Coordinates of C-alpha atoms in Angstrom, one line a residue:
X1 CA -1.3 -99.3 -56.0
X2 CA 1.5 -100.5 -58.4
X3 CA -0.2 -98.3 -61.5
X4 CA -0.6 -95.3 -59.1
X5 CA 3.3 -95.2 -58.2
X6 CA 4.3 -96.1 -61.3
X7 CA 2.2 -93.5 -62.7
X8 CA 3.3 -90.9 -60.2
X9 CA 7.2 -92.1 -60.8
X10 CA 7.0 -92.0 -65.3
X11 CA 5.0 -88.1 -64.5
X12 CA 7.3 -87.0 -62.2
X13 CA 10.1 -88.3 -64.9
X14 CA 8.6 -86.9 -67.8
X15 CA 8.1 -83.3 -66.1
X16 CA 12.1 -83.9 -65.1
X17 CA 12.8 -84.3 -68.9
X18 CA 10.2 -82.0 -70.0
X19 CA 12.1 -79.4 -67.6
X20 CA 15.6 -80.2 -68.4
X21 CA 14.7 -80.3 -72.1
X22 CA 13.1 -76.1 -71.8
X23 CA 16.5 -74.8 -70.0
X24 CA 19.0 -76.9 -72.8
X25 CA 16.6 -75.0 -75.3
X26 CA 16.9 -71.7 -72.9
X27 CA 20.5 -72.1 -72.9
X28 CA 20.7 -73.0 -76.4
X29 CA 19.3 -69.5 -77.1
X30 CA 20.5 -67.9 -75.0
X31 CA 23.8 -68.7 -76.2
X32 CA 23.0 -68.1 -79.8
X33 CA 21.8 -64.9 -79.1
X34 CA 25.3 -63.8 -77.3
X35 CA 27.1 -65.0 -80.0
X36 CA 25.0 -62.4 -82.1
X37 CA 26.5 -59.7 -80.4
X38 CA 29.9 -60.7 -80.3
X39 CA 30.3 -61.2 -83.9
X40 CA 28.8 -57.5 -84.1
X41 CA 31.5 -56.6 -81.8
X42 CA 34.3 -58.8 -83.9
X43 CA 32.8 -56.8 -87.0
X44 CA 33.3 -54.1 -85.4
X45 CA 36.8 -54.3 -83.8
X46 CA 38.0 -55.5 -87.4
X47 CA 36.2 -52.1 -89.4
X48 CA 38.4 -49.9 -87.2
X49 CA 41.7 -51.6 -87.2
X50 CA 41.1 -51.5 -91.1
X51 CA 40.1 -48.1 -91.3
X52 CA 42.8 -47.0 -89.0
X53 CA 45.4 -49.4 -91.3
X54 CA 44.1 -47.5 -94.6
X55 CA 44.3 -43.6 -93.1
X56 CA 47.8 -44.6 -91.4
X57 CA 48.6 -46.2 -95.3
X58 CA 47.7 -43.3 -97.1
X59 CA 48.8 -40.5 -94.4
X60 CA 52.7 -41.8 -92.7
X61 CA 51.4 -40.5 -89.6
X62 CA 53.4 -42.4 -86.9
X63 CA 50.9 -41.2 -84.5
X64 CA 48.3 -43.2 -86.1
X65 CA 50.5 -45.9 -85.7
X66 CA 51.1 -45.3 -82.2
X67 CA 47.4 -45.0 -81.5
X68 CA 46.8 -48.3 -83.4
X69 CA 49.3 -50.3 -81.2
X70 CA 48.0 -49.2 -78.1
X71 CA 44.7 -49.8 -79.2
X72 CA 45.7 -53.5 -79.4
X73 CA 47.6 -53.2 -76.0
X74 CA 44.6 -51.9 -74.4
X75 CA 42.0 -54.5 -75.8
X76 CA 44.8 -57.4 -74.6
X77 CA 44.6 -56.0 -70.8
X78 CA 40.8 -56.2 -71.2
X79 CA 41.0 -59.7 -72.6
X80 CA 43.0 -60.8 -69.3
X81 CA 40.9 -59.0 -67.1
X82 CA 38.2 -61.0 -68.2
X83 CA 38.9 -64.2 -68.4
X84 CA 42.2 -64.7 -65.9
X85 CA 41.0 -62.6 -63.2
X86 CA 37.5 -62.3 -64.0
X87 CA 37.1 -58.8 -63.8
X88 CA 34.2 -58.4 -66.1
X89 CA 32.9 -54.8 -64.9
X90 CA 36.4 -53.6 -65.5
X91 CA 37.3 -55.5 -68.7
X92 CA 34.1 -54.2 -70.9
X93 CA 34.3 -50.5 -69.0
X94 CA 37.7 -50.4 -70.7
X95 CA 37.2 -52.3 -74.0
X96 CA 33.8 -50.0 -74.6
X97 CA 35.3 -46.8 -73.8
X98 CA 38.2 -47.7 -76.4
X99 CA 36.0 -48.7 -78.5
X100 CA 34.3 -45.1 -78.3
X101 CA 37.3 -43.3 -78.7
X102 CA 38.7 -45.3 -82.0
X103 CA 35.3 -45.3 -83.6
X104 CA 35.3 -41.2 -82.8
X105 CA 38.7 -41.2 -84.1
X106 CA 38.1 -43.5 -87.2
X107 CA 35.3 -40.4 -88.2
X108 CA 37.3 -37.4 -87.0
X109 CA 40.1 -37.8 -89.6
X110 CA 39.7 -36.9 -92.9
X111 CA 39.1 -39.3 -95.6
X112 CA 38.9 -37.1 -98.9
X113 CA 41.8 -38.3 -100.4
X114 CA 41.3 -41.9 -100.6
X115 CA 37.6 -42.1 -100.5
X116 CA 37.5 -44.4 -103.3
X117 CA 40.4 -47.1 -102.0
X118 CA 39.0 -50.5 -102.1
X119 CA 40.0 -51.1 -98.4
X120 CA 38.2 -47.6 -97.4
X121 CA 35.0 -48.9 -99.0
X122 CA 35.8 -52.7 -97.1
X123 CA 35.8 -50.3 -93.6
X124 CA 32.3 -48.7 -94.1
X125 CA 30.9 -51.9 -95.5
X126 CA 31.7 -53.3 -92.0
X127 CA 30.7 -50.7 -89.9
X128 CA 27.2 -50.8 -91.6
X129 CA 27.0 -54.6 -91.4
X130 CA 28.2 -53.8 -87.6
X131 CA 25.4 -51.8 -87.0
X132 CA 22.6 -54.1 -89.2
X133 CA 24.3 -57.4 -87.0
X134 CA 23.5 -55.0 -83.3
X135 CA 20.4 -54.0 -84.5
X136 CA 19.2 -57.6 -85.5
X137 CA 20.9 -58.5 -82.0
X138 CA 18.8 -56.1 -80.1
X139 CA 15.4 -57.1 -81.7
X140 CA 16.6 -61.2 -81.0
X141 CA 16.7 -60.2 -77.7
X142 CA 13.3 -58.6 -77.4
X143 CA 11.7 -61.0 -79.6
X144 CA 13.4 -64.5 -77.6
X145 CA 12.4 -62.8 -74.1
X146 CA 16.4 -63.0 -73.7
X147 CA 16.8 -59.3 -72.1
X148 CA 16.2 -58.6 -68.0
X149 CA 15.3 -54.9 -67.6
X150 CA 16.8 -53.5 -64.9
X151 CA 16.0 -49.3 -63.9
X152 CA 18.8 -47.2 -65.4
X153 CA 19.0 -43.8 -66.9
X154 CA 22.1 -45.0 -69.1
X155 CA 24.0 -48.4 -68.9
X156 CA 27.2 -48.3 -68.9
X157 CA 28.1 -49.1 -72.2
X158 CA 26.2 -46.3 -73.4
X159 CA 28.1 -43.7 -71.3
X160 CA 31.8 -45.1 -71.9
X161 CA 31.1 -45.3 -75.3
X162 CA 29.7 -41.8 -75.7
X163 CA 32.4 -40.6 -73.3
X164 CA 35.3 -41.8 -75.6
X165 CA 33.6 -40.6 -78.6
X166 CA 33.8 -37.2 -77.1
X167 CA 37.5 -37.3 -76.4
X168 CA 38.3 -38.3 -79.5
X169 CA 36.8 -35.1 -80.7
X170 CA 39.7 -33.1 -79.3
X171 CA 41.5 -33.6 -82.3
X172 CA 39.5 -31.7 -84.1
X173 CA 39.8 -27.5 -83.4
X174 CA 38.3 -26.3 -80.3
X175 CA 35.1 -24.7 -81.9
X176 CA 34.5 -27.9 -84.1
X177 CA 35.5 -30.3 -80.7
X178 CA 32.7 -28.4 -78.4
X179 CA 29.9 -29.0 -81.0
X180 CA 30.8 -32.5 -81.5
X181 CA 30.7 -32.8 -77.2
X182 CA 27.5 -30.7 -76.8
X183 CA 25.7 -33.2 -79.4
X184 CA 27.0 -35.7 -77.7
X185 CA 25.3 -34.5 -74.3
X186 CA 22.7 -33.7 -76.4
X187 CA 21.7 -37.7 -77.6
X188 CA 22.6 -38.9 -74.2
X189 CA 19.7 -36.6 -72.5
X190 CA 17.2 -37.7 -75.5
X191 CA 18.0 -41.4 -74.6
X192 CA 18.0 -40.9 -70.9
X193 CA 14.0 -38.6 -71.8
X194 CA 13.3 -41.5 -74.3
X195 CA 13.4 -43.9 -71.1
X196 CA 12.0 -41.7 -68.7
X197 CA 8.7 -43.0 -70.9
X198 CA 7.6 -39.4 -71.5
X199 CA 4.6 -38.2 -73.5
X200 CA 5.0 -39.9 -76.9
X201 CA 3.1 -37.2 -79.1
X202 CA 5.7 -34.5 -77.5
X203 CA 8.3 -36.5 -78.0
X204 CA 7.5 -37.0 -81.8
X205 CA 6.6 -33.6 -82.2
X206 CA 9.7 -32.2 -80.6
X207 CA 11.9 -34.8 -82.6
X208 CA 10.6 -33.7 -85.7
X209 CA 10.9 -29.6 -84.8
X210 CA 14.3 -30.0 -83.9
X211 CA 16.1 -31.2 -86.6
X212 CA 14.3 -28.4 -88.9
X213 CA 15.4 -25.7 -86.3
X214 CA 18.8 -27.2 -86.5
X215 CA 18.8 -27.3 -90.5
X216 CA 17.7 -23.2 -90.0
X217 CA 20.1 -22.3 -88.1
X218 CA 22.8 -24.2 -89.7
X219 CA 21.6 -22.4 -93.2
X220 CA 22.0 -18.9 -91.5
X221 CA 24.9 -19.6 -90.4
X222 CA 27.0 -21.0 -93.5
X223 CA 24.7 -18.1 -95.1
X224 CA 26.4 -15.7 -92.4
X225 CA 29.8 -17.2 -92.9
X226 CA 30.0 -17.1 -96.4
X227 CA 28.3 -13.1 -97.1
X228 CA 31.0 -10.3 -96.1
X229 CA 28.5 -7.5 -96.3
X230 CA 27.4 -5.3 -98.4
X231 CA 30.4 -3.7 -100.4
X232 CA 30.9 -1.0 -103.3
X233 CA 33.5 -0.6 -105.8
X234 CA 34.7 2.1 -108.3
X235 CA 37.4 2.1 -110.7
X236 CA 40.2 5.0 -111.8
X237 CA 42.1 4.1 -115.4
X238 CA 44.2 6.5 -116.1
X239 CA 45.9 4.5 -119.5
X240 CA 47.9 7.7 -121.8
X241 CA 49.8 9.5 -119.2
X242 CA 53.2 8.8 -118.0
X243 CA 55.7 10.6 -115.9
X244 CA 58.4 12.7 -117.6
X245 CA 61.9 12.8 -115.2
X246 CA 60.9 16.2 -113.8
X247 CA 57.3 14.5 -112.7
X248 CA 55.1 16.0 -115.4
X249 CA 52.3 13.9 -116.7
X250 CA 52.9 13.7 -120.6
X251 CA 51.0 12.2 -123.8
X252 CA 52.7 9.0 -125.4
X253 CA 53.6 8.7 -128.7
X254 CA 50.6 8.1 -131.1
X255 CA 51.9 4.0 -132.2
X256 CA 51.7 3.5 -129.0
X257 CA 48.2 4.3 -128.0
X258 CA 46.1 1.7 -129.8
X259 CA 48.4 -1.0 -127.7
X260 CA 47.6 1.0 -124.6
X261 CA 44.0 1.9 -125.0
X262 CA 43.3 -2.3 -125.6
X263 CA 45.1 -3.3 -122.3
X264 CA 43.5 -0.9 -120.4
X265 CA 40.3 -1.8 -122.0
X266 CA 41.3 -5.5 -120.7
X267 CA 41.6 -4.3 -117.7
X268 CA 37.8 -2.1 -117.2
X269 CA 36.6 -5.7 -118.5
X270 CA 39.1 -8.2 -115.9
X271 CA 37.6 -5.2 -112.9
X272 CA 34.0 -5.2 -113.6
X273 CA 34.5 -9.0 -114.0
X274 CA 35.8 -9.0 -110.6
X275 CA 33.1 -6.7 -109.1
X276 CA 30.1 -8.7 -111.3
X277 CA 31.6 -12.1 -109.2
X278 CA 31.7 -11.4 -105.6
X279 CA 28.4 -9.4 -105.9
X280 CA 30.3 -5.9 -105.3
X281 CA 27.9 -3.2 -106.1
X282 CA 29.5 -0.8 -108.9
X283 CA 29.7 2.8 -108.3
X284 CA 31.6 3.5 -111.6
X285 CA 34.1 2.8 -113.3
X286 CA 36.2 5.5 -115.0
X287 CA 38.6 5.8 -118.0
X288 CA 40.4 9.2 -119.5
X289 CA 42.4 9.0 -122.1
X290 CA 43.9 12.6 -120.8
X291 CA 44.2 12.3 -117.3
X292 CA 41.8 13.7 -114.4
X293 CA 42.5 16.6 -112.3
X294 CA 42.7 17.0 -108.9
X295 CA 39.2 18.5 -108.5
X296 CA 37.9 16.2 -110.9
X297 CA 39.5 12.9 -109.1
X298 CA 38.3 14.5 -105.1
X299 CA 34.6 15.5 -106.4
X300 CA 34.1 11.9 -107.6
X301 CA 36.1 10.0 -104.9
X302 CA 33.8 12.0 -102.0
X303 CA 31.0 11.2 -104.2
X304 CA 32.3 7.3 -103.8
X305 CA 33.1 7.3 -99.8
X306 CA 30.1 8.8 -99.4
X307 CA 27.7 6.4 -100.7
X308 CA 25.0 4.1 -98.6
X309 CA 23.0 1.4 -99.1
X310 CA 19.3 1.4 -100.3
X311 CA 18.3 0.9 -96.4
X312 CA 20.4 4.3 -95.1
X313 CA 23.7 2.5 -93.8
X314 CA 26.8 2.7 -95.1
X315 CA 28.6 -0.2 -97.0
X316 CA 30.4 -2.2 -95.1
X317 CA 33.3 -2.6 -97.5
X318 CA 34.4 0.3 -99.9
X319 CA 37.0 -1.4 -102.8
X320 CA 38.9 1.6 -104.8
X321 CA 40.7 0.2 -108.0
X322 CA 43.4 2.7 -109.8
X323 CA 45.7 1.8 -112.6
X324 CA 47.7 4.3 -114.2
X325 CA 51.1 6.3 -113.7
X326 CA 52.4 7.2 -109.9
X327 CA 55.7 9.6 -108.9
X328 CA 58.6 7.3 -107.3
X329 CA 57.1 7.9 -103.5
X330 CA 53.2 6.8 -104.5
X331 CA 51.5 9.5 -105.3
X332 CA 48.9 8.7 -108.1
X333 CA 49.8 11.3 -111.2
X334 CA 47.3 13.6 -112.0
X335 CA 46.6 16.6 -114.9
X336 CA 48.0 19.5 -114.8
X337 CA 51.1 18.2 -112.7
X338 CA 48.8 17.3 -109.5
X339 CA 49.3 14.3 -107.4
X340 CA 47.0 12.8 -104.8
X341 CA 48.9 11.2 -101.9
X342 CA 47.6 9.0 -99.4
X343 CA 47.3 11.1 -96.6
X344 CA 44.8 12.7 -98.2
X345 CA 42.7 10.1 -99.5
X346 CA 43.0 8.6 -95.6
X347 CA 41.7 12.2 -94.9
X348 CA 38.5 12.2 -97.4
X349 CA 38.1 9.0 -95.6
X350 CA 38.1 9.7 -92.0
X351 CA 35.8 12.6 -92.9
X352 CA 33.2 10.6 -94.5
X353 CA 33.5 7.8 -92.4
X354 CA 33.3 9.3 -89.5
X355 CA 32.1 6.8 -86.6
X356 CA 31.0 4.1 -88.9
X357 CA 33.1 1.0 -89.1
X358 CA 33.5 0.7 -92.5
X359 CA 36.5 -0.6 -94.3
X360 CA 38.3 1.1 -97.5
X361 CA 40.3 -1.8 -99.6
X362 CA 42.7 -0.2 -102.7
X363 CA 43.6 -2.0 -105.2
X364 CA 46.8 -0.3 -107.2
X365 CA 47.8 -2.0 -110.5
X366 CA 51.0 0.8 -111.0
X367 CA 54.6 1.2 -110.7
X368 CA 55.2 2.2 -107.7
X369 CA 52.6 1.0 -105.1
X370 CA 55.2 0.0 -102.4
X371 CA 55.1 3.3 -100.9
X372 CA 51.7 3.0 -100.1
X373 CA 52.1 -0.2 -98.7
X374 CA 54.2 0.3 -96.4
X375 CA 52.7 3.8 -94.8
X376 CA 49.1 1.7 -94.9
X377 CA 50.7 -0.2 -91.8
X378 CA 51.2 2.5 -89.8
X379 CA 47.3 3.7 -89.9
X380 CA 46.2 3.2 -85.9
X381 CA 42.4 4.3 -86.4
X382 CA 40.8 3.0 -89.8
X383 CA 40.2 -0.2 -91.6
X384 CA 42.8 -0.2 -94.5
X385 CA 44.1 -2.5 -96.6
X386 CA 45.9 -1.8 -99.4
X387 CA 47.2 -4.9 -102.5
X388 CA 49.9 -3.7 -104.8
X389 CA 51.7 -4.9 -107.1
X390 CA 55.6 -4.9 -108.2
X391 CA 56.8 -5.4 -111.8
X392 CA 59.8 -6.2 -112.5
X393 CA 62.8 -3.5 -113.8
X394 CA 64.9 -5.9 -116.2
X395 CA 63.8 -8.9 -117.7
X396 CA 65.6 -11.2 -119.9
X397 CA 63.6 -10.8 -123.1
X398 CA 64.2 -14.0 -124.4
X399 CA 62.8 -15.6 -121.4
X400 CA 59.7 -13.7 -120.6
X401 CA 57.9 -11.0 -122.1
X402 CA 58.7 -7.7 -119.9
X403 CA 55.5 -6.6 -117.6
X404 CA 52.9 -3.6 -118.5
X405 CA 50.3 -2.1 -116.4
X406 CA 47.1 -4.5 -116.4
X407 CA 49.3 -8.2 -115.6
X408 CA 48.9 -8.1 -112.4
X409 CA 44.9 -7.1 -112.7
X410 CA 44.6 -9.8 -115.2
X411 CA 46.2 -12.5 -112.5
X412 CA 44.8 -11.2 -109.6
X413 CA 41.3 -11.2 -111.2
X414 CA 41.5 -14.7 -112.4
X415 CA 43.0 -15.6 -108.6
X416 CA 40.0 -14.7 -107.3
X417 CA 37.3 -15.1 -109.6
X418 CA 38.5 -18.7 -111.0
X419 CA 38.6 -21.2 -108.0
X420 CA 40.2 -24.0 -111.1
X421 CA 43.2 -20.9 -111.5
X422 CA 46.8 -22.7 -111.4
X423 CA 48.2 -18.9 -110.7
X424 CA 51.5 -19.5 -108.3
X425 CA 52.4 -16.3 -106.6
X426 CA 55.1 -17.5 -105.1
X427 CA 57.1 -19.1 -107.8
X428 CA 60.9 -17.8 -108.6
X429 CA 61.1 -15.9 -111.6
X430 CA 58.0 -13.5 -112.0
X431 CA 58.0 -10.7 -113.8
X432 CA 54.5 -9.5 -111.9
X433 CA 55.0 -10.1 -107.9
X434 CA 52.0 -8.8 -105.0
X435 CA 52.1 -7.2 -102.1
X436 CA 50.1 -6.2 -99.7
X437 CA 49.6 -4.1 -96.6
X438 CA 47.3 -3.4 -93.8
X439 CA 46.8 -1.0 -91.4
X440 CA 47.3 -1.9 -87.2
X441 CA 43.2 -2.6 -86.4
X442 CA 42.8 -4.3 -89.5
X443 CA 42.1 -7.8 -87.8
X444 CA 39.5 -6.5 -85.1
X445 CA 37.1 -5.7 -87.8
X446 CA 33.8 -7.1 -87.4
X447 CA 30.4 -6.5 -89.6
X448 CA 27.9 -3.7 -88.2
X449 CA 25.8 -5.1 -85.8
X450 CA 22.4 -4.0 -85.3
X451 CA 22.1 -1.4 -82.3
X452 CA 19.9 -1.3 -79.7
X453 CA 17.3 1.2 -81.4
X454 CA 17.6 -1.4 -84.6
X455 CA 16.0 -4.1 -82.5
X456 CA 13.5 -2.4 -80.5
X457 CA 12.8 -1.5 -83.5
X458 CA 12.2 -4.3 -84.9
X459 CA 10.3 -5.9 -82.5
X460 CA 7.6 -3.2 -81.9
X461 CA 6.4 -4.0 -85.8
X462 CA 6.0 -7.6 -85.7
X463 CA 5.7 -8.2 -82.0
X464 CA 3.0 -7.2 -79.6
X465 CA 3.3 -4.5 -76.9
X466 CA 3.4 -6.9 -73.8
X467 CA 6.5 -8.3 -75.1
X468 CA 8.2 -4.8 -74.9
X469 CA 9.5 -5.2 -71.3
X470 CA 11.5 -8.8 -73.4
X471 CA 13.6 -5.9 -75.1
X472 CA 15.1 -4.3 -72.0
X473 CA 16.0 -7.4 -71.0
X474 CA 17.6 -8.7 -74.8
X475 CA 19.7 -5.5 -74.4
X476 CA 21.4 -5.7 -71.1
X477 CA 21.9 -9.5 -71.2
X478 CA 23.7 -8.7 -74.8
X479 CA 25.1 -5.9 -73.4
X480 CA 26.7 -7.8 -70.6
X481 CA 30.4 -8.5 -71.6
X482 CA 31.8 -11.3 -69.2
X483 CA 34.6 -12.3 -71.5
X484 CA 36.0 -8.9 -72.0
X485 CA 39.8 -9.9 -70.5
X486 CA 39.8 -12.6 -73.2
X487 CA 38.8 -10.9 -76.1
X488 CA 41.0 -8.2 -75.2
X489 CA 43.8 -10.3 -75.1
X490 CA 42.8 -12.5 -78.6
X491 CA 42.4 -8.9 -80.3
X492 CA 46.2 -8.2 -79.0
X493 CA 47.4 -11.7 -80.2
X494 CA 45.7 -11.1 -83.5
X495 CA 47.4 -7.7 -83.9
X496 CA 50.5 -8.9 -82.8
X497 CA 50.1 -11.8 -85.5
X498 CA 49.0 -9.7 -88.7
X499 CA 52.3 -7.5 -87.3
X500 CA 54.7 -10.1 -87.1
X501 CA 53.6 -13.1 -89.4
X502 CA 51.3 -11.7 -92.4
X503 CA 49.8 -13.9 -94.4
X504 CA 50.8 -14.8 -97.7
X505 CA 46.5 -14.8 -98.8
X506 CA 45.0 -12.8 -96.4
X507 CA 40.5 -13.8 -96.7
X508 CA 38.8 -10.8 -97.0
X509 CA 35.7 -12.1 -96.1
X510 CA 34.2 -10.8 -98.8
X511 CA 35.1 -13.5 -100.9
X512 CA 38.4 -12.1 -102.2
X513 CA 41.9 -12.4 -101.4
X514 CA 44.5 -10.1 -100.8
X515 CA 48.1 -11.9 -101.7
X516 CA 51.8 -11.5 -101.2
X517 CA 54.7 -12.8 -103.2

């Protein structure tokens, strides 16, 4: 009797011990494994205050500053929600949605200038160990049977996080902020389909497929944003002729013809140049020693306006180049005391335009191209721009060199074939200034879409017939225009802006610039 209670009393002792001994070592663990995750937090917390310390350092932006502070203000309130009121639910909802928001910030601002600082380095060092530290924490979990699944779509440190990372896209412009939120969205509904336990082959597949659609369509696009068009140039040197007082075209002397003849060989060479780097397809590119006449100049530039690409359509960009000797109001001076003014090239224009919305860019490397700039801005129904250039009338000779026809070709060229160029066009002092002028619609211009007999076109050869009905349908969804009161009013504000504040460099899109002094 005495071994059986004693026997009972050391078994029910040892499972006692045996039991208190597994939930120390439980605890233990447990324990352990929490500290994991706050030192990835900790690692965390001190990446961003360091990265938001460098970009503050290197910027002076107070509102970095400011943000910092509060950041600090906030994560104190949190830190006496927790632990003197024990408001746990509130302190991590507002300690992970801060969190969100600085880490969103922290990769929002730009970097480029002091990528190489030692403390910028430090920063990503401990976001990656941040991330190695959560990681390992997660699989600790797992592994140590540490983790209590509960049914949720997204916990709540997922959302807040994701939520302030999205609002600190709003720094960013509007275009750039809504792509940053939709991705967002976008890896919140792959981890909410990833729990959902879906089909794990479609899931793979559709993970794989996606990223190379996005990588296609990102390609097209910077392809998109980056080609202006197609485009055509042709060039007028007219290098022997100037303009007598009464307006008559007349020789120059023979010492000076050499000198002329190289520079406006410089310039045929700085123009084709020009057209050979932005892929502008050359018409011609013409140089008389004794002038053009008027019938001469109209038969070739008809010839020019005229011409289309190998497909049928016209060019979406037609550049005109001329350098040589112009009357006192513009006109360009031409054999036989002619002179082509701008009304009628505008005219030869409009005629060979016609509906098309091409645009006609002129390029005038002459003495008196002001004229034309300034009538260019009162064109109401054409695409026009028109860059001139201004030399000066006395120059100190012992400080510069007095300017000649061809400078401003030569600059402008290397401006915008040399992206290294250290060409100021705004410095005091310059013999050679630009100017430019556009006409009233020049900012609404878009590329030629295709039309509707383009696409159905285009379908009917490489897709079957039963997919005609599809076409219809393409067209009077496109052709639906819901936004119409706001574009009408961002085409005003644009007009209003090219009116009122023009640009110093005004982006083609073709991959040139048009400049201003």
């Amino acid at each position: 009797m005495c071994k059986s209670v004693r026997y009972c009393v050391s078994h029910c002792l040892y499972a006692v011990m045996t039991r208190l001994e597994e939930a120390n070592r439980e605890v233990s663990m447990h324990s352990s494994v929490r500290y994991l995750g706050y030192l990835a937090r900790m690692n965390l917390l001190v990446a961003i205050c360091m990265g938001l310390y460098v970009r503050w350092e290197n910027n002076a932006d107070a509102l970095i500053l400011v943000i910092f502070i509060l950041a600090l203000f906030v994560l104190g309130i949190a830190s006496i929600l927790y632990y003197y009121f024990s408001m746990e639910t509130a302190s991590l909802s507002l300690s992970n949605l801060w969190f969100g928001f600085l880490l969103g910030l922290l990769c929002f601002l730009d970097n480029d200038a002091f990528k190489k600082d030692v403390k910028e380095e430090a920063t990503q060092y401990l976001l990656l160990s941040s991330i190695i530290i959560r990681i390992l924490h997660a699989l600790v979990q797992r592994i140590c049977g540490c983790i209590h699944h509960r049914p949720t779509l997204l916990t709540m440190v997922e959302f807040l996080e994701l939520v302030g990372f999205a609002i600190a896209s709003t720094t960013m412009l509007v275009q750039k902020s809504m792509s940053i939120i939709l991705l967002v969205v976008a890896l919140a509904m792959l981890i909410i389909d990833l729990r959902m336990k879906s089909n794990g082959i479609f899931m793979s597949v559709f993970l794989i497929v996606l990223p190379l659609e996005s990588m296609a369509h990102g390609l097209f696009h910077e392809l998109g944003n980056c080609l202006g068009g197609t485009c055509v140039g042709y060039a007028v040197v007219i290098p022997t002729n100037f303009c007598s007082p009464d307006g008559q075209p007349t020789l120059l002397p023979p010492e000076h013809v050499q000198e002329l003849n190289l520079r406006s060989t410089g310039m045929l060479n700085d123009i084709q140049r020009f057209f050979a780097y932005h892929m502008i397809e050359t018409y011609g590119c013409d140089y008389s020693t004794s002038g053009l006449s008027f019938d001469t100049l109209h038969s070739k530039l008809k010839s020019f306006l005229e011409v289309r690409t190998p497909d049928g359509p016209r060019h979406d960009t037609y550049v005109l180049y001329y350098s040589g000797h112009t009357h006192g109001t513009g006109e360009w001076a031409l054999a036989g005391g002619d002179a082509l003014r701008l009304d009628t090239l505008l005219e030869w224009w409009r005629e060979k335009n016609g509906s098309f919305c091409s645009r006609l860019i002129i390029v005038l490397d002459c003495e008196n191209s002001q004229p034309w700039v300034k009538e260019v801005r009162k064109v109401n129904d054409q695409y026009i721009a028109i860059q001139g250039a201004e030399l000066a009338k006395v120059v100190d000779i012992d400080e510069a060199d007095p300017p000649h026809l061809g400078d401003f070709t030569r600059e402008w060229v290397e401006y915008n074939c040399n992206p290294d160029n250290d060409i100021s066009w705004f410095e005091k002092g310059r013999t050679v200034k630009a100017m430019y002028g556009v006409s009233k619609r020049w900012s609404d211009y878009t590329l030629h879409l295709p039309t509707e007999s383009d696409v159905a076109k285009h379908w009917m050869m490489y897709f079957p017939r039963i997919t005609y009905p599809l076409i219809h349908l393409a067209n009077w969804f496109c052709g639906l225009n819901l936004f119409w009161i706001c574009k009408a009013c961002f085409r005003c504000l644009k007009r209003l802006k090219m009116s009122w504040f023009l640009p110093t460099v005004l982006d083609t899109g073709q991959g040139f610039k048009l400049v201003r002094s």
